PDB file of C-alpha atoms in Angstrom:
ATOM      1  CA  UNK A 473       0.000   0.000   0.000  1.00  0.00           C
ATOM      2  CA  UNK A 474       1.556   3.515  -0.846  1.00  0.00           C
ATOM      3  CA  UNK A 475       1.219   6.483   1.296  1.00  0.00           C
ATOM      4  CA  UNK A 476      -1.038   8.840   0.193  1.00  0.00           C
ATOM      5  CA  UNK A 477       0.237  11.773  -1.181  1.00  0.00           C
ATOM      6  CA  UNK A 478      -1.389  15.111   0.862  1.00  0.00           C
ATOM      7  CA  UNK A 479      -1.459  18.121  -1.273  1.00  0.00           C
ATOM      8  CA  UNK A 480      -0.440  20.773   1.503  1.00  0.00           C
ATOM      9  CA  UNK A 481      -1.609  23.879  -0.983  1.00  0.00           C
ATOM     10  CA  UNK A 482      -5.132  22.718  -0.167  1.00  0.00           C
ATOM     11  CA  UNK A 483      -4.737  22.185   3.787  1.00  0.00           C
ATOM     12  CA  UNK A 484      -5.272  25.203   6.103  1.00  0.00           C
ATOM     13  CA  UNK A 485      -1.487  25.944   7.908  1.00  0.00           C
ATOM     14  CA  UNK A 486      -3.566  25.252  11.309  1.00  0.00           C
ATOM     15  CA  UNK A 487      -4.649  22.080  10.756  1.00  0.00           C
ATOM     16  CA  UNK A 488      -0.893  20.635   9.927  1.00  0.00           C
ATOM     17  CA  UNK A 489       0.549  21.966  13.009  1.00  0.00           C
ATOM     18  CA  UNK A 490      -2.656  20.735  15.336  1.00  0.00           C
ATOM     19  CA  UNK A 491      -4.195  24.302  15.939  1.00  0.00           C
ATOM     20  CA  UNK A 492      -0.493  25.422  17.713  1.00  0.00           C
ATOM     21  CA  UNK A 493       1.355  28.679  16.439  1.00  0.00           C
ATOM     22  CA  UNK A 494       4.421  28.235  18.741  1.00  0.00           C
ATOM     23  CA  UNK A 495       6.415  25.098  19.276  1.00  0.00           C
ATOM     24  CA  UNK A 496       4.649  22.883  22.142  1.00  0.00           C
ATOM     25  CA  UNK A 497       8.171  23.722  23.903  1.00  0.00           C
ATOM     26  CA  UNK A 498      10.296  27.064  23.483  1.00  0.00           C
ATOM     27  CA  UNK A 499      13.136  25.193  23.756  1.00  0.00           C
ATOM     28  CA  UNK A 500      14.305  25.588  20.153  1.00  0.00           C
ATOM     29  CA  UNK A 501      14.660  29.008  18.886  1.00  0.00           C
ATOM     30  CA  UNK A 502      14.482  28.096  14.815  1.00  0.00           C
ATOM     31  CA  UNK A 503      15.662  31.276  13.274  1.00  0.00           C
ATOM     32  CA  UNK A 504      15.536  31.351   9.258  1.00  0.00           C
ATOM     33  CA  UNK A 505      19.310  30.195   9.351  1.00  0.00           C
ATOM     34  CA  UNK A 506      19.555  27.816  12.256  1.00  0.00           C
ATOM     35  CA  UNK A 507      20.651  24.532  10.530  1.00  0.00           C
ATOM     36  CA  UNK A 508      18.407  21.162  10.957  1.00  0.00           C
ATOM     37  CA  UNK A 509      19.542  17.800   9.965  1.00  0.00           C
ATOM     38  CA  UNK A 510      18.110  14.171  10.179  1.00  0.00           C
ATOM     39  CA  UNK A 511      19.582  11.722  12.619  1.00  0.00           C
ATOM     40  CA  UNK A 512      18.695   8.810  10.897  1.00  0.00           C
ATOM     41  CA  UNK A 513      18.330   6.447  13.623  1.00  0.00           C
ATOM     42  CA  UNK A 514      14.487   7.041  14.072  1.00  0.00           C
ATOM     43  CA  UNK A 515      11.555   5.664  11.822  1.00  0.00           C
ATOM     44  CA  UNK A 516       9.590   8.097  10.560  1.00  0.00           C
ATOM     45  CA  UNK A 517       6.036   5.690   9.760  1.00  0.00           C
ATOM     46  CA  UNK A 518       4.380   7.305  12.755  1.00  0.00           C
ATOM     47  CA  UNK A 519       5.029  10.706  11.270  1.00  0.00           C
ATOM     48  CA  UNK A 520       2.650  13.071   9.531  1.00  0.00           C
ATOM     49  CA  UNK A 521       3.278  13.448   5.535  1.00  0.00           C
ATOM     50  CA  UNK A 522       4.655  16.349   6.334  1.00  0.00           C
ATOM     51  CA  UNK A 523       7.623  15.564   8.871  1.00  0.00           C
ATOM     52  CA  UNK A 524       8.086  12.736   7.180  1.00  0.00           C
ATOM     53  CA  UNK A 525       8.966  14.690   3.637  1.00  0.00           C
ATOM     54  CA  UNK A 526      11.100  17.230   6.248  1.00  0.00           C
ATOM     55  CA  UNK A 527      13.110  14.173   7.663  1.00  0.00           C
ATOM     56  CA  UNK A 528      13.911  12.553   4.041  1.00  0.00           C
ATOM     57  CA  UNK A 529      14.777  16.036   2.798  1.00  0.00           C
ATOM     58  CA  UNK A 530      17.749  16.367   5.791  1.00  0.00           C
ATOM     59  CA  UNK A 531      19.019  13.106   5.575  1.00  0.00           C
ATOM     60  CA  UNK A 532      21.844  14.148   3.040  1.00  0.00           C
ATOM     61  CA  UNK A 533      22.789  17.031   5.338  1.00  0.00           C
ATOM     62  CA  UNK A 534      22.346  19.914   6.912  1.00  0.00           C
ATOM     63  CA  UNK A 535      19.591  22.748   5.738  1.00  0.00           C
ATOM     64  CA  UNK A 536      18.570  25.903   7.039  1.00  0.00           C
ATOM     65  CA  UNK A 537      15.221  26.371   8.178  1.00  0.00           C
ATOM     66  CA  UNK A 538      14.380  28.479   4.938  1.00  0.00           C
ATOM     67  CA  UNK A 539      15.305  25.847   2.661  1.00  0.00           C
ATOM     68  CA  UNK A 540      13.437  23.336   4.283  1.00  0.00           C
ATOM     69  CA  UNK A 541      10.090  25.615   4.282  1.00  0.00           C
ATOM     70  CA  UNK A 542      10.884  26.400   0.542  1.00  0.00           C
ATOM     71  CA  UNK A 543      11.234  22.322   0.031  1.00  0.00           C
ATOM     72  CA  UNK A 544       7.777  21.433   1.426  1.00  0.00           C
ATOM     73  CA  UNK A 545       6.415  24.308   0.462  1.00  0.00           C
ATOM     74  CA  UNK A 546       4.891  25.583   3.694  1.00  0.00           C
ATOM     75  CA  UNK A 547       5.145  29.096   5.683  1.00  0.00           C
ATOM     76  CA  UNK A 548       8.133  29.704   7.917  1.00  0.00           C
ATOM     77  CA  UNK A 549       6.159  29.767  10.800  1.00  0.00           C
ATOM     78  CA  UNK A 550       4.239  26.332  10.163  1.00  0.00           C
ATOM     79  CA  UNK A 551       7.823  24.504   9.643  1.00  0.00           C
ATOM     80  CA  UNK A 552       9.675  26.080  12.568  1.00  0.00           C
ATOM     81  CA  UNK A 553       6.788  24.106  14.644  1.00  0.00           C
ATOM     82  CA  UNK A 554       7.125  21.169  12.937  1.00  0.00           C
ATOM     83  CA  UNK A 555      10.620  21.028  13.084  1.00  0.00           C
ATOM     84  CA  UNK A 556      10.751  21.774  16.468  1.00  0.00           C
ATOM     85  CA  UNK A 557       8.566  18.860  17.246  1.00  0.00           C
ATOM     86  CA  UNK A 558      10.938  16.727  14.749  1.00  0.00           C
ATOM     87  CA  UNK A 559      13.914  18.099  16.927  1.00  0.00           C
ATOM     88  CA  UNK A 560      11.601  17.106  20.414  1.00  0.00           C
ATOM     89  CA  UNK A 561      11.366  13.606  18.907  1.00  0.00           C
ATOM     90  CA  UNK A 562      14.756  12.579  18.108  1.00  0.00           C
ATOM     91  CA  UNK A 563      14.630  12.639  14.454  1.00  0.00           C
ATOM     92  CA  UNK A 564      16.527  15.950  14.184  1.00  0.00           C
ATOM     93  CA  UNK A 565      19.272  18.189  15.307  1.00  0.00           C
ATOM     94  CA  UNK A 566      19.533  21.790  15.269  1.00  0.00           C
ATOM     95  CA  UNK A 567      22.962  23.209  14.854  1.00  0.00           C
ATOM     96  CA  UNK A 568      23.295  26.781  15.524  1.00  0.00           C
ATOM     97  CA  UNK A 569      24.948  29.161  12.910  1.00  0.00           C
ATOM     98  CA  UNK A 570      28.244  30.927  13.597  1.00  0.00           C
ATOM     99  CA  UNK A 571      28.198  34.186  15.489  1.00  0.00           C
ATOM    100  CA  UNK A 572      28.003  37.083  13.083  1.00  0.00           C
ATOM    101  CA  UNK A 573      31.928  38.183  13.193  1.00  0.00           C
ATOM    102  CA  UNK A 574      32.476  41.815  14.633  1.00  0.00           C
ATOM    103  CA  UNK A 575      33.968  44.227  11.817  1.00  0.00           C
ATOM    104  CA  UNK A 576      37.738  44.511  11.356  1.00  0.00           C
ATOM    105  CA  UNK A 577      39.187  47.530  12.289  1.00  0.00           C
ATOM    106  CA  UNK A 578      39.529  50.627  10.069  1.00  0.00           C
ATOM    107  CA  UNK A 579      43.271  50.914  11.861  1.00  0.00           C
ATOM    108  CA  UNK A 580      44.014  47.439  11.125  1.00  0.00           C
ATOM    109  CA  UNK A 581      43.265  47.324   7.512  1.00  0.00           C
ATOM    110  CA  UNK A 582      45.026  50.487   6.719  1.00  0.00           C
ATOM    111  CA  UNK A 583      48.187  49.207   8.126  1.00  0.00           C
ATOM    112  CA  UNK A 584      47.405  46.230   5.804  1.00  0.00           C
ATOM    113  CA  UNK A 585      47.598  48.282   3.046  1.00  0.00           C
ATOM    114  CA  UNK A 586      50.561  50.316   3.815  1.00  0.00           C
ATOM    115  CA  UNK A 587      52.329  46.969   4.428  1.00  0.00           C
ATOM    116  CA  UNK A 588      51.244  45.927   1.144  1.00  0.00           C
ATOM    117  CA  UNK A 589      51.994  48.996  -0.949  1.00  0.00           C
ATOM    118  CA  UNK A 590      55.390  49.084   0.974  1.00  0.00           C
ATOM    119  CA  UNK A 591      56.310  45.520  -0.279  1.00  0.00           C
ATOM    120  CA  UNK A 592      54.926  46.444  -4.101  1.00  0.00           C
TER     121      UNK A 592
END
């Protein structure tokens, strides 16, 4: 028997994340570039279509948030829930992005430059 295939274009955003707008725990702050990848040592039968399509699509690596909404096809908000209940369940792992790095100095790169110019 094949799964059937849910057309998510036709389901309301509400009814795919069980009536919640927040993660059932605010332990996982999703932002559009946090990274999410499958573990791969959970099955994913008792998922919804949904998760399920979410799991497969991270099992090759890591993906940001935004590409994973972009891959289903579902709002931002709607897969930050579900992936935080993927993340709750053991079948993925959030890896934070690096910290933004702080601008070099203006000081710093002009004595680059002088260095350079001195060599040329």
């Amino acid at each position: 028997m094949t799964p059937r295939r849910v057309r998510t274009d036709l389901v309301r955003p509400y009814v795919i994340t069980g009536g919640r707008h927040e993660p059932s725990r605010n332990t996982h702050s999703l932002d559009l570039v946090a990274l999410v990848t499958a573990t791969g040592d959970r099955p994913v039968g008792e998922l919804e279509p949904e998760q399920q399509k979410m799991v497969r699509l991270c099992q090759g690596g890591y993906l940001s948030v935004a590409e994973v909404a972009g891959h289903v096809r579902l709002p931002v908000a709607v897969t930050t829930i579900l992936l935080a209940d993927l993340i709750d369940s053991g079948h993925m792992v959030v890896r934070k992005p690096p910290p933004v790095a702080q601008p070099t100095d203006l000081d710093v790169l002009e004595k680059v430059l002088d260095g350079l110019n001195n060599i040329l």
